[in-house]
Each structure stands twice: as C-alpha cells, then as structure tokens.
XYZ file of C-alpha atoms in Angstrom:
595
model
C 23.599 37.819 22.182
C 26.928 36.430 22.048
C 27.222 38.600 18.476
C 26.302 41.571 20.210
C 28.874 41.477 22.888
C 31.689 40.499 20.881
C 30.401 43.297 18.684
C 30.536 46.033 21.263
C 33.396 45.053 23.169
C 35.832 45.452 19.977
C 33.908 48.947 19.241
C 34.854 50.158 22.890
C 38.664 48.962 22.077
C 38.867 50.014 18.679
C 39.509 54.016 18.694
C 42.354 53.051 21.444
C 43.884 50.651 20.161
C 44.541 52.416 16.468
C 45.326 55.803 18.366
C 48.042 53.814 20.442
C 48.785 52.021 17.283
C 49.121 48.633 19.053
C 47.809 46.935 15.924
C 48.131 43.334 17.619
C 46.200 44.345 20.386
C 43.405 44.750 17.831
C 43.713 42.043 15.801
C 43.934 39.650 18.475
C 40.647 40.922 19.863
C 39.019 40.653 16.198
C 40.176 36.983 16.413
C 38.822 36.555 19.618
C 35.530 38.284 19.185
C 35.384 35.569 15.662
C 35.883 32.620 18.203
C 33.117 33.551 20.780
C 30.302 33.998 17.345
C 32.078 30.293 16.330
C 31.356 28.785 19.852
C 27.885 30.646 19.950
C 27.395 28.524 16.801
C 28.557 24.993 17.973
C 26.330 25.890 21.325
C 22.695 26.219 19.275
C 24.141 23.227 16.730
C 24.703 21.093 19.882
C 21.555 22.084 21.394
C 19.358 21.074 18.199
C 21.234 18.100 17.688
C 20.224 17.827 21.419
C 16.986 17.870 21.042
C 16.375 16.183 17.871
C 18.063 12.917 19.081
C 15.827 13.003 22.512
C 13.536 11.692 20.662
C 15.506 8.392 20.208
C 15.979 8.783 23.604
C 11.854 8.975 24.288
C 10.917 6.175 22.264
C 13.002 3.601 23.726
C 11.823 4.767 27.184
C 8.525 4.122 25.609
C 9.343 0.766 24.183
C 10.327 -0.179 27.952
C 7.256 0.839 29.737
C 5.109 -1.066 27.022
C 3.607 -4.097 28.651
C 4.885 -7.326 27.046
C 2.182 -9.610 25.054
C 1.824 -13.171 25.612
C 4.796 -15.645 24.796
C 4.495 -17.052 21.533
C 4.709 -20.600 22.422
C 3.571 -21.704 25.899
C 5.066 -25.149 26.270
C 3.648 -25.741 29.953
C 0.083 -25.381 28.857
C 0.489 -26.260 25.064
C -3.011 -27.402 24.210
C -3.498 -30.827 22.055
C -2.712 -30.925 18.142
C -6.430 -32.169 17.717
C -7.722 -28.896 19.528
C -10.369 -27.452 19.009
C -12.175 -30.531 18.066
C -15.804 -29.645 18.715
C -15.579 -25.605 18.631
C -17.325 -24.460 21.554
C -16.928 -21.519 22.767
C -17.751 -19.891 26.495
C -17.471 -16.398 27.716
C -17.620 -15.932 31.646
C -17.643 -12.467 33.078
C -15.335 -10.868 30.106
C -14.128 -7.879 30.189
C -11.555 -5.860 28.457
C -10.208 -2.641 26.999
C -8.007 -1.322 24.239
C -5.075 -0.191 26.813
C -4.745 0.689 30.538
C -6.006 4.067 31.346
C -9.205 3.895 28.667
C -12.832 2.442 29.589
C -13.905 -1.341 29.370
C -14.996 -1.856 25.942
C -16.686 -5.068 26.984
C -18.172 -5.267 30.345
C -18.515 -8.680 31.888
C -19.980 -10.428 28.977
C -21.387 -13.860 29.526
C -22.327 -16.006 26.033
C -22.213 -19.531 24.850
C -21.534 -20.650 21.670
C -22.279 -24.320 21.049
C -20.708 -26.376 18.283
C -21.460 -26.362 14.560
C -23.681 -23.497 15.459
C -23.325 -19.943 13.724
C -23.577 -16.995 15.484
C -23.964 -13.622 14.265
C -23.091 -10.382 17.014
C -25.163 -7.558 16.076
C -25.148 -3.654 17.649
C -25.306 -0.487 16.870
C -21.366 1.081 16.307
C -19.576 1.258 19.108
C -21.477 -1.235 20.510
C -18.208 -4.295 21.071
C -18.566 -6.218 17.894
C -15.395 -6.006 16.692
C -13.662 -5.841 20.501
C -15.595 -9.198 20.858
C -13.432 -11.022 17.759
C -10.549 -9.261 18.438
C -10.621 -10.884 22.023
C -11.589 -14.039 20.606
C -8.270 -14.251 18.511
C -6.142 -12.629 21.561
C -5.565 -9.391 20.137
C -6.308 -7.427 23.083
C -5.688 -8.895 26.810
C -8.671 -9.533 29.439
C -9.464 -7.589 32.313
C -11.079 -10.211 33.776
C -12.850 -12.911 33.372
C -12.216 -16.254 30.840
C -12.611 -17.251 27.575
C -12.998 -20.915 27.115
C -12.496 -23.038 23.932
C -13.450 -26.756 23.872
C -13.521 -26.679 28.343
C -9.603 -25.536 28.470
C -9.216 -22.307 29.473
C -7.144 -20.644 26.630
C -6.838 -16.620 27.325
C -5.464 -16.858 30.596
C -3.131 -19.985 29.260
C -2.401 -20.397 25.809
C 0.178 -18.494 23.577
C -0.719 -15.942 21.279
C 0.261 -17.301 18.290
C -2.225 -20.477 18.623
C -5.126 -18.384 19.156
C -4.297 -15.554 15.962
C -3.548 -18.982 13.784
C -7.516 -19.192 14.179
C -8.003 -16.580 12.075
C -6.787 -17.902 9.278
C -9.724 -20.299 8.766
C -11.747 -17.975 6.202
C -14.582 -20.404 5.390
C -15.807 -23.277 7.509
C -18.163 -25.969 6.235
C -21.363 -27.134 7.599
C -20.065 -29.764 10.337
C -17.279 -27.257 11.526
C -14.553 -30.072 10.627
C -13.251 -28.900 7.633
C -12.243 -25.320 6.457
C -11.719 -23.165 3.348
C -8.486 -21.076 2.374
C -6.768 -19.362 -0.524
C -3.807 -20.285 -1.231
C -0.782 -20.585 -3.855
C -1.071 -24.006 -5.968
C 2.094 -24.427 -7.184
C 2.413 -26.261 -10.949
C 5.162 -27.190 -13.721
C 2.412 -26.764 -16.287
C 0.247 -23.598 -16.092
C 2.479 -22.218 -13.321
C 1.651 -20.782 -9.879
C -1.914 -19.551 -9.227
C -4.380 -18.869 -6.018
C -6.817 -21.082 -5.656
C -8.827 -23.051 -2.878
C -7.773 -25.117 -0.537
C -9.301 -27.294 2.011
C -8.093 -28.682 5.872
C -9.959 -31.140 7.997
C -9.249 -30.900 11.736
C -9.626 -34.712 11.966
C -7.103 -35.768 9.717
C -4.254 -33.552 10.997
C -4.828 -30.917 8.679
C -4.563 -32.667 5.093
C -4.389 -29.629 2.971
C -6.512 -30.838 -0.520
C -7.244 -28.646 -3.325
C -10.555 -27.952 -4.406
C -10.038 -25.651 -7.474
C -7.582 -25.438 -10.365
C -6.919 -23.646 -13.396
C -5.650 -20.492 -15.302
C -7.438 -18.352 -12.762
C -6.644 -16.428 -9.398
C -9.756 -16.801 -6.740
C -9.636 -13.774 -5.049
C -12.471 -13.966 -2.544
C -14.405 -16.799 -0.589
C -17.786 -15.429 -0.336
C -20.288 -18.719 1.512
C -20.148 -22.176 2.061
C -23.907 -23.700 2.019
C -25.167 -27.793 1.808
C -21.514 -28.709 0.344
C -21.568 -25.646 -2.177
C -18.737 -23.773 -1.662
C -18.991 -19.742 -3.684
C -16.318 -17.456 -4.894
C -14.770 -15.047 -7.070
C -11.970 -15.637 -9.348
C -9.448 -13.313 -11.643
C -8.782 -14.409 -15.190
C -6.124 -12.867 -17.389
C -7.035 -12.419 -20.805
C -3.806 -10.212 -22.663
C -3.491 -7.471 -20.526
C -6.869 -7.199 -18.885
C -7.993 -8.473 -15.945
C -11.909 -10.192 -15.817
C -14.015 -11.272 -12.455
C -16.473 -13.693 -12.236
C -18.662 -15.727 -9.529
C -18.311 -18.662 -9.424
C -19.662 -22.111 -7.450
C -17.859 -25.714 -6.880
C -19.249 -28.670 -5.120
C -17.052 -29.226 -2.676
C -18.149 -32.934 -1.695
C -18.779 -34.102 -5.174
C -15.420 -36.340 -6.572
C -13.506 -33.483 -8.546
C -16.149 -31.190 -8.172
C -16.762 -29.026 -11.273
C -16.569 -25.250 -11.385
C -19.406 -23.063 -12.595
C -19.055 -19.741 -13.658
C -22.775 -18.041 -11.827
C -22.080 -15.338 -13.616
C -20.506 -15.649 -17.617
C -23.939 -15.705 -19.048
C -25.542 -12.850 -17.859
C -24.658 -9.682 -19.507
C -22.060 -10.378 -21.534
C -20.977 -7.063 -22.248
C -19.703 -6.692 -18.649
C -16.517 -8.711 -17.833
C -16.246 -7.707 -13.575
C -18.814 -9.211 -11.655
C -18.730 -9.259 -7.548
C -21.774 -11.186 -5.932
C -23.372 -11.349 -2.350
C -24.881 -13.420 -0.786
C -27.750 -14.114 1.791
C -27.147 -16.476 5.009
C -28.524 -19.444 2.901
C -27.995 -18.939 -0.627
C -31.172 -19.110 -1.597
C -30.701 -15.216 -2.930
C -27.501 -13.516 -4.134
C -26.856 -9.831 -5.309
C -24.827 -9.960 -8.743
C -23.044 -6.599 -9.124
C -21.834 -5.994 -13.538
C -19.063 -3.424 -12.196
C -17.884 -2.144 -16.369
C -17.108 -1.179 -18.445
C -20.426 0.619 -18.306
C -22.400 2.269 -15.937
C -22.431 -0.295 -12.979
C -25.948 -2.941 -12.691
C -27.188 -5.359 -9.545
C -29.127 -7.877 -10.457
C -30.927 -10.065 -7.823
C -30.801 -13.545 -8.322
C -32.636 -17.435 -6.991
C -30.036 -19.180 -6.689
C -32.543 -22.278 -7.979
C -33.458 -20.051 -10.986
C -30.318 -18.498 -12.355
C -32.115 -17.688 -15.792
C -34.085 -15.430 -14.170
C -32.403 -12.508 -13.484
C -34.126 -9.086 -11.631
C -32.826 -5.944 -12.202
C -32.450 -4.495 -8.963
C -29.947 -1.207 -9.608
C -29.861 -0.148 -13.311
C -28.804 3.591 -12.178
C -31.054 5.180 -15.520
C -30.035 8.900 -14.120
C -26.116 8.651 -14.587
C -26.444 6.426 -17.958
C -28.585 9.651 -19.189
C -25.690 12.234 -18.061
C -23.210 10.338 -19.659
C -24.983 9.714 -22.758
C -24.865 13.950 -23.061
C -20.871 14.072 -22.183
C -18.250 13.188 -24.363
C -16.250 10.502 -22.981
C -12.414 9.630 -22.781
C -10.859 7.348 -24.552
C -8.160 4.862 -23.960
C -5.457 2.910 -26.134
C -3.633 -0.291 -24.384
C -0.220 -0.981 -26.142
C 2.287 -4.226 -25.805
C 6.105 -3.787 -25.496
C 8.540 -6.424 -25.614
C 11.858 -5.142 -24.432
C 14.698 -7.335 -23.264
C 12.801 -10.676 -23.313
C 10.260 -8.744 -20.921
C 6.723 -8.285 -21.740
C 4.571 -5.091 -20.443
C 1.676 -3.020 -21.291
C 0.768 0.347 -21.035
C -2.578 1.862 -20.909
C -3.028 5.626 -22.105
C -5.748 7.718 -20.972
C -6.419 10.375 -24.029
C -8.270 14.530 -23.568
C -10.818 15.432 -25.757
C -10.161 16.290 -29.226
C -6.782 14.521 -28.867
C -4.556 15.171 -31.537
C -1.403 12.650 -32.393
C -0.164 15.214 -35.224
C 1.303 17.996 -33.081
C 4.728 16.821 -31.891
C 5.541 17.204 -28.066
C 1.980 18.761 -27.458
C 0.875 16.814 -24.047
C 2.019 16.143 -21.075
C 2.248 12.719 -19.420
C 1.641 11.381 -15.522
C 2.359 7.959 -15.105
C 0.635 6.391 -12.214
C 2.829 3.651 -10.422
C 0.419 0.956 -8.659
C 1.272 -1.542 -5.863
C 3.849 -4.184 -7.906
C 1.533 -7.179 -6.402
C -1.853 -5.117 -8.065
C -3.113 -5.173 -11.318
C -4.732 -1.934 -12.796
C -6.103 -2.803 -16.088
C -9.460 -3.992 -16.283
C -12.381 -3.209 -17.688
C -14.399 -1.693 -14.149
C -15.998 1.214 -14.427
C -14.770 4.428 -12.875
C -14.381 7.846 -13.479
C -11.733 9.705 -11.081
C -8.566 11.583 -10.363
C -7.235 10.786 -13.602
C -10.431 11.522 -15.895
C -10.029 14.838 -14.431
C -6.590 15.478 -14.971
C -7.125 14.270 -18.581
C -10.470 16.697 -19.433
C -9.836 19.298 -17.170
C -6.158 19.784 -17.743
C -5.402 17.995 -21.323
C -3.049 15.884 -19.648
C -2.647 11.969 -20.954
C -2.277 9.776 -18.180
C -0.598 6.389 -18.424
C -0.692 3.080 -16.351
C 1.946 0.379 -17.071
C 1.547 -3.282 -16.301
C 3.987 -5.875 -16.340
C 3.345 -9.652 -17.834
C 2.926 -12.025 -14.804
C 4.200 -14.987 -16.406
C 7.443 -14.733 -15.150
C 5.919 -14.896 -11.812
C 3.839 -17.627 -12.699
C 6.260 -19.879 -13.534
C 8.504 -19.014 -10.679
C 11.262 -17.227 -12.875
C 10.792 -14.429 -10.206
C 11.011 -16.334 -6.482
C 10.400 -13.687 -4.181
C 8.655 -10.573 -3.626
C 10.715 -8.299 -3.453
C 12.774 -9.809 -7.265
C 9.169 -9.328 -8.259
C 9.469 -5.146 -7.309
C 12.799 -5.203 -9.127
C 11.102 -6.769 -12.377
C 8.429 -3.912 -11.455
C 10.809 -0.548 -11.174
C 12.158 -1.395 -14.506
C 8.954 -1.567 -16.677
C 8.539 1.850 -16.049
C 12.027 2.381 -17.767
C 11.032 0.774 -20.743
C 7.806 2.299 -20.514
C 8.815 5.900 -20.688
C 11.695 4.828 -23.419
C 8.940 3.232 -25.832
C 6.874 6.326 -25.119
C 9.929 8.683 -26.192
C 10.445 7.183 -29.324
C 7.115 6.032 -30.506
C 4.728 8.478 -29.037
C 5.914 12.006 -30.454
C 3.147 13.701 -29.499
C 3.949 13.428 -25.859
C 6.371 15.827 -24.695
C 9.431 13.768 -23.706
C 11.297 16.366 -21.206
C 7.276 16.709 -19.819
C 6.855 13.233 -18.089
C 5.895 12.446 -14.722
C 5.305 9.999 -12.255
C 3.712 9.477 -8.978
C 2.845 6.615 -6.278
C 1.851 5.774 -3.033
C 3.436 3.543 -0.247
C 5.007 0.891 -2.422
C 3.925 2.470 -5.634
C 5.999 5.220 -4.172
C 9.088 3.294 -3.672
C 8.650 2.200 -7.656
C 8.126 5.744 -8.217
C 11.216 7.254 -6.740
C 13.076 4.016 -7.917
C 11.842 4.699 -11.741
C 13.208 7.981 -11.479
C 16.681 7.512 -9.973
C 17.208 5.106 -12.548
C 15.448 7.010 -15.663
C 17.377 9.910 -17.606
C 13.931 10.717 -19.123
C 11.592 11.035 -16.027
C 12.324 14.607 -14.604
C 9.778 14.421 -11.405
C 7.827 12.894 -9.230
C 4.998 13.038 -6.475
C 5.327 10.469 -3.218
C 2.595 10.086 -1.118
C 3.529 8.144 1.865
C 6.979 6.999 0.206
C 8.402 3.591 1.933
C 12.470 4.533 1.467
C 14.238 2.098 3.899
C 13.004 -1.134 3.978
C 14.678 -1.529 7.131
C 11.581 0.700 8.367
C 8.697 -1.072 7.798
C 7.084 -3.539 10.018
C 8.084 -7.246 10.556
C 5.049 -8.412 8.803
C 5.433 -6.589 5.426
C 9.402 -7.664 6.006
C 8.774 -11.336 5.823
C 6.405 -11.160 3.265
C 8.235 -9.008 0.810
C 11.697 -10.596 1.923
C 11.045 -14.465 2.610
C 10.394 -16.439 6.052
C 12.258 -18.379 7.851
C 15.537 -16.850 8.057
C 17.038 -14.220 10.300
C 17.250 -10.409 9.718
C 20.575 -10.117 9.236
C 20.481 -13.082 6.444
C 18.388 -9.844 3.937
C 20.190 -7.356 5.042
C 22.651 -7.070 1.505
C 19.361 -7.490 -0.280
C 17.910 -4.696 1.726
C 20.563 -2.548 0.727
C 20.099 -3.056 -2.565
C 16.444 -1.961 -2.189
C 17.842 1.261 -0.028
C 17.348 4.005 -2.196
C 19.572 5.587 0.434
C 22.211 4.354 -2.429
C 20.788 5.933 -4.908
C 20.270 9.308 -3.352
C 22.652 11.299 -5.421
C 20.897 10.384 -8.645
C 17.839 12.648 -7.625
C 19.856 15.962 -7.854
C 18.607 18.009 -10.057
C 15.099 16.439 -10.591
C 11.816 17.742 -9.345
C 9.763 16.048 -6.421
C 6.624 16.702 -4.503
C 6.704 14.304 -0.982
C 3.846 14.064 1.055
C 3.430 12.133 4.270
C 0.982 12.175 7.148
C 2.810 12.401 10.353
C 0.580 9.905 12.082
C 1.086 6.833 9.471
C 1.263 4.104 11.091
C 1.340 1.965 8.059
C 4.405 3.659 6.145
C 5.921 5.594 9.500
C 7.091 8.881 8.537
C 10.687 8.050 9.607
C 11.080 7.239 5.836
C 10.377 10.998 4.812
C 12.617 12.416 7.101
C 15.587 10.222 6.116
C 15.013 10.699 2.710
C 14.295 14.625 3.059
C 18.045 14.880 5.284
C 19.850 12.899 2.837
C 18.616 14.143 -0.271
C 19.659 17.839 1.647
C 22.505 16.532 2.567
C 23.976 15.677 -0.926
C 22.648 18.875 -2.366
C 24.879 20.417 0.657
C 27.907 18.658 -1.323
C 27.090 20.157 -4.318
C 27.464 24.160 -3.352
C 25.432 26.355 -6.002
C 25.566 23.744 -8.948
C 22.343 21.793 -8.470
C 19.172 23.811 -7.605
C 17.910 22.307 -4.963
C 14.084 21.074 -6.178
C 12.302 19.317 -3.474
C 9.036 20.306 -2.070
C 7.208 18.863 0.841
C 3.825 18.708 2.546
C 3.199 17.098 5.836
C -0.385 17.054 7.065
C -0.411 16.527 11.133
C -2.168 13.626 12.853
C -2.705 12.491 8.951
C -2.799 8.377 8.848
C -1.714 6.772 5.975
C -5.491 6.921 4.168
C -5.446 10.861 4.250
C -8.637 10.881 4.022
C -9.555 13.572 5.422
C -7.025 16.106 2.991
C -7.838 14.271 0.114
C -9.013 17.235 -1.720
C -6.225 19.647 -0.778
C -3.447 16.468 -1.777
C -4.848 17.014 -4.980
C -4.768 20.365 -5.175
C -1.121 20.444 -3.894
C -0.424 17.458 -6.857
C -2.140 19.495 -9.303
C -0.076 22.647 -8.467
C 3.189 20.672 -8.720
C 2.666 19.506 -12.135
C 1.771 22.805 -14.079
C 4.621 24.698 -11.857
C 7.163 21.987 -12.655
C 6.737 21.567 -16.444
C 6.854 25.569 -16.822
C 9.714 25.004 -14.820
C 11.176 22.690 -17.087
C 10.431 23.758 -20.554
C 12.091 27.363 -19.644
C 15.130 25.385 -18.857
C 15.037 23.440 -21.708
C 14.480 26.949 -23.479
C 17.303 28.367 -22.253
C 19.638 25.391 -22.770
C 18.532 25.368 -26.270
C 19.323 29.133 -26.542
C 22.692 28.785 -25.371
C-alpha cells in the first residue's frame, strides 16, 4: 500500500514540478517516495522476524507451566541399599492418567503381588497394561492412591530415579534374588564384547559374568530351573550370524550350548521363543532362504516339527529370477571395511559407467550384512529401476579393542568408510557411473549421510530422512550415550562442534539433496531441518548467481519420526529425486565436457 501511495503522490507532483522546472523539488520527492517502499520493507521484515521468534517466546512459556517431576534423589525418605529385599508389591486405590486434563487410565486399582511370584496383566488394548508398568517404574504420577514396595510407601516418597533403576533388571531368576543383564565385558585378549551378567540383591550387587567369548548376546529371552536362554551375534568376515543359545547359570562355569547350530545348517539367523516354562520353544531359520519355524521339546531337541515352511512363496520365487549380491574387502589407511553390492538382472560389468549407484548409510552402532532374508526397498530399486545398490560396513575390531573409546570417535571412524567406499568404487568398479552416485540415511544414518557428502568430491547428492544436524539438539539421553557420562555439558561442547555440520555447511553448495522430516518427530525434532534448511540458504545467499541453489524438501505434518503412515509416497518422492537428479547431472557433465 505504502508502494501505491508513494507511487501516486510523485505522479500528482510530477507534470508541476518539470513545467516549473524545479528539478530538486522532484528529485527530492523520488528520494523520498524510495525511503517510504525501504521502511515498508524493514516493517514486514520486522514483523516476520516477529513472529517467527514468538515461538521461542511460546515454548519457554510452555516449559514454565510444565509441572516438575519428582526430585532425583530424595535424601529424607531415601529407602535402604538392601531394598527391595522380598519384592512385594501392593496397589491400593490407584489411579492415574497420562496428563491433567485427559481421563484416568487406571481407575482405583487394587492388586497384590506376593514375592517370588510371577504375574502376568492381560486385557484387551487399551485396557491399562502398559499404564500399569509405566506406574510401577514412576513414569507417570498418581492421582491417587499408593503403590507399595516391600511395606514402604515408594510413589508418594521415593525419587524417581530409584524406581526407573528397576527397570533395568531384564531377567530375574527363580528366587527373585538374583537378576540377568547385558552388558559390555571388557578384555585385553579378544577385546570388548556384550555378554551376560548377573547381580544378587543380597550381596550388594556383585556383578559376575555368566557368558564369555567372541560373541555379542543380543537378547535375554527366559530364565527357567537355573537355565538361563538367549541369543547371541557372531562375526564371521563381514557377516553377521544368530543363534539360540542356553547356559546353566548355577552350574560352576556353566557351559554354553548353541539350541540351535545343528538344525538346518543352511540357515545362519535363528531367533527362538519361548513358552512360560520351557518345556516348548518356537525356532524361527530367518535366511538366507525363504524364512522356517520349527517347534521344538525342549527335552527332545532332535526332534524338530515343522511348524511354518511357507511352500506358496518358495514356489513364486522358484519362477522369478533373483538378485544377486557380491561382498568386497578394502583396506585403506590401516582401516578395514566392506561393501556389499546389490546387482539388476542381466547385469553387465563390460559397459563402462552404465549404472547408477545408491549407497544406503545405516545407524554407525548397526550392522547390515547378514545373511536374513528379505526382499525390499532396495530389491526394487535394483529390478525395477537397474539401479545397484550398495551397503558399506566398517571392521569392528578397532572398537573391540578399545582403539575407538567413545561413541561418537566410533561415528567419525563411520563417516569416513563411506569415503573410501565410493573412492574404491571409482577406480575399481568402472561400470558404475562415477559422477552418478548417491547416498541416503535416516536419523543418524542421516548425519553419516550428509557428513559423507560434505567431505566427498565424488558423492554429488543425497536423501535425509529425519537428518540429526546439531547435536546440541537431541535429547540428554542420546547426548550421554553418544558423548560420555559423567561430565558436564559444557566439558563436549568443542567435540560437539566438531560434529556440527553447521561447519561444514558451505561444502554442500552446489550438490543435490532431497530432506525430509516429519514435523511431529519427537525423536529427531525438526529444529534440525530448519537450521540446516536457513543456513544452507543462507550461504547460497553469499554466493549471488554462481551456485544453483539445489535443495529440495518435503515435510509431512503431524508425521513422527516412523512415517509410517507416508511410507509409500517417501518413496515415491526418493524415487523421483534420483532419476531427476542424475539427468540433472549427466547434462551438466555434458555440457562441461562440450565446453
């Protein structure tokens, strides 16, 4: 409006003031009519600015009208070190909801849980289950009512933090003294692996070790008369194996048996279950075939019934051609990785630069290559689209033997595998187009992902789904576990830095990416897109008309982090980006080449 005026106003003045030939008169109103646009301008800035940082403003109001939790340590009613010594538990008139304003998702429950004895809450959904644990451990406050634990009454008394400790007993044994836990066994000789531990409550928590070896145990699955049952992770090369196994916990060095090695020996992933006593357990082969369940007496393990041998999908697959997949070891700069290619039908490795390559960056602290079974995203992209599709794995020893210390040296060791990846592939792999690779993650993949290509000259784009970007950002849990205990924020804050890709923003010009977040994450918040989206603008700002600006975005509303329920359009989107960006690319590379 302010355009407008300015506009007419020097139109009414204009014929007079050249017919009177006061030429000052006019310019000074052309300068003045330029100054009332320029304040217009600072007016709407100000005003956006306004209203963007109100919501600063909002969530600290927020922050104060949240009702405060329990104190973490409660030193007038501290309970006893030796509590709970008999584990009984009493619920009197309970009741409780999620937060004030919703209905009582429990409703005066009454129960009584005598010692040693197991309980098991069932109910349709809905029904409280989970609202009854979560009370239990003091995750969500009473109503009214009292919870007691050994007689003293602990949620109207104790601190949190000595009721959520409770829930890190996984297993308990028969006589409810003594508890099972996986944990990191530290050792000079094989190096540091997971494996079992045990605590009894009447000798001030003695931690002893029930299992060692070159294995990871990844699950506890039942403790039954002094048998204690799990699964374990074995390395063998670059491929990861699963098996069942058993231990006696209350035999003197109890030996491990694998449940599981002898049957099928084709299939190197097993997961089991179990019933309430053992007598019966559900073996599940999980690949490389088509998946089996056998059902098993525990008494009779020779014996095996096939429950599950699914006949219908080993029949479709026997008429389909199948993919195939080559594993390869690099040893670059005293650091050991492999990389596992996914190859289309017909695949030719004659025709130079003929395919296209996504590189899928995984969760540093995950493995991907094993031998399960599955056919998904990337079998499509592969015999739909004649794309190859790569995985790349780093060598844990390093890790093992404590040459990386923390978590977050381990995601260092992690972003640069990819940069010897994608160099190996370059000069070894002609038939892959080198200006046509990509790479995408999710969460912390996605922080490798935009890491690997900041730091890669060869890497031209990328796809981030949920990206983390300031580690400052995430929550103080997934802080002190990827940045050490113990020690005050401030102490990380130079390594944090160095983990900013913030600092590394202005190595992105130029290069293609595809960032999608959901804008209710509450895992990965989407504070992390929206920094990285302003600075990433803002440094293309700097550079006028000589980078093209290539960033694309998609942000589903009221999304969480799973996106579960846009799945099928985020691959759409994904799919889009690739085709669209290597056309892109190739026609510059064509012109470049022609110039």
């Amino acid at each position: 409006m302010a355009q407008i005026l300015s506009g007419l106003w020097l139109s009414e003045w204009s014929d007079d003031s050249l017919n009177a030939n006061n030429i000052n008169d006019t310019n000074l109103r052309y300068i003045f009519g330029a100054l009332v646009n320029s304040l217009r301008n600072s007016a709407v800035n100000s005003t956006s600015n306004v209203e963007t940082n109100i919501v600063s403003v909002e969530r600290c109001l927020e922050y104060t009208e949240t009702p405060t939790e329990a104190e973490l340590y409660n030193e007038v009613t501290k309970l006893s070190p030796d509590w709970p010594e008999r584990g009984e538990i009493k619920f009197s008139e309970y009741s409780t909801r999620y937060r004030e304003g919703l209905d009582l998702v429990l409703k005066k429950i009454t129960l009584e849980v005598r010692p040693k004895e197991k309980v098991g809450i069932v109910g349709r959904t809905g029904a409280g289950k989970s609202s009854l644990t979560l009370a239990l451990f003091r995750l969500i406050e009473p109503v009214d009512g009292s919870i007691f634990i050994d007689n003293p009454l602990v949620i109207r008394t104790s601190s949190a933090l000595s009721l959520r400790q409770l829930s890190q007993s996984i297993v308990p044994s028969d006589d409810g003294l003594t508890y099972f836990i996986i944990c990191l066994r530290p050792d000079s000789l094989i190096g540091s692996y997971y494996h079992i531990s045990s605590f009894r409550l009447d000798e001030k928590f003695i931690e002893t070790y029930v299992t060692y070896g070159l294995y990871d145990v990844t699950k506890l699955l039942l403790f039954e008369k002094s048998m204690l049952y799990f699964e374990a992770k074995q390395s063998i090369g670059p491929l990861e194996t699963q098996h069942v196994y058993s231990v006696n916990v209350s035999a003197p060095n109890g030996a491990v048996k694998c449940l599981s090695c002898h049957y099928n020996t084709d299939c190197p992933y097993f997961e089991a279950h179990f019933s309430p006593t053992a007598d019966y357990y559900a073996l599940q082969c999980l690949g490389p075939d088509v998946p089996k369940v056998y059902l098993i007496k525990s008494v009779q393990q020779n014996n095996p019934f096939e429950l599950i041998v699914n006949e219908e999908l080993v029949d479709k697959l026997h008429r389909k051609l199948l993919l195939r997949h080559q594993i390869f070891t690099v040893i670059s700069q005293k650091k050991k990785i492999y990389i596992k290619l996914l190859y289309p039908h017909e695949f030719d490795d004659e025709v130079v630069d003929k395919y296209s390559l996504i590189i899928e960056a995984n969760n540093p602290e995950n493995g991907v290559l094993n031998d399960k079974y599955r056919i998904d995203w990337a079998h499509y992209l592969v015999s739909k689209h004649q794309y190859i599709y790569g995985w790349v794995v780093a060598d844990s020893e390093d890790v093992r033997h404590n040459r990386v210390k923390q978590n977050f040296h381990f995601i260092a060791e992690d972003i640069d595998k990819y940069q010897i990846a994608v160099n190996y592939i370059k000069e070894h792999k002609r038939f892959i187009n080198g200006h046509k690779m990509c790479i995408w993650g999710n969460n912390i993949g996605a922080f490798a992902t935009i890491s690997a290509l900041a730091s890669s000259d060869i890497l031209r784009c990328a796809v981030l789904v949920s990206p983390v970007i300031n580690w400052r950002l995430m929550d103080a849990v997934t802080y002190e576990h990827m940045f050490n205990t113990g020690q005050t924020y401030d102490d990380f804050a130079i390594r944090f830095d160095g983990f900013n890709l913030m600092n590394k923003i202005n190595r992105l010009l130029g290069k293609h990416i595809l960032l999608i977040h959901g804008s209710a994450d509450e895992i990965v918040p989407i504070q992390h897109s929206m920094q990285f989206i302003r600075q990433l603008v803002s440094e293309y700002s700097k550079c006028g008309d000589i980078a093209e600006p290539l960033l694309q975005t998609q942000i589903y509303p009221d999304e969480d982090n799973t996106l579960l329920s846009v799945r099928h359009h985020i691959y759409q989107r994904i799919l889009l980006f690739f085709d669209q960006t290597f056309i892109h690319i190739m026609h510059k590379t064509h012109d470049i080449k022609s110039t």
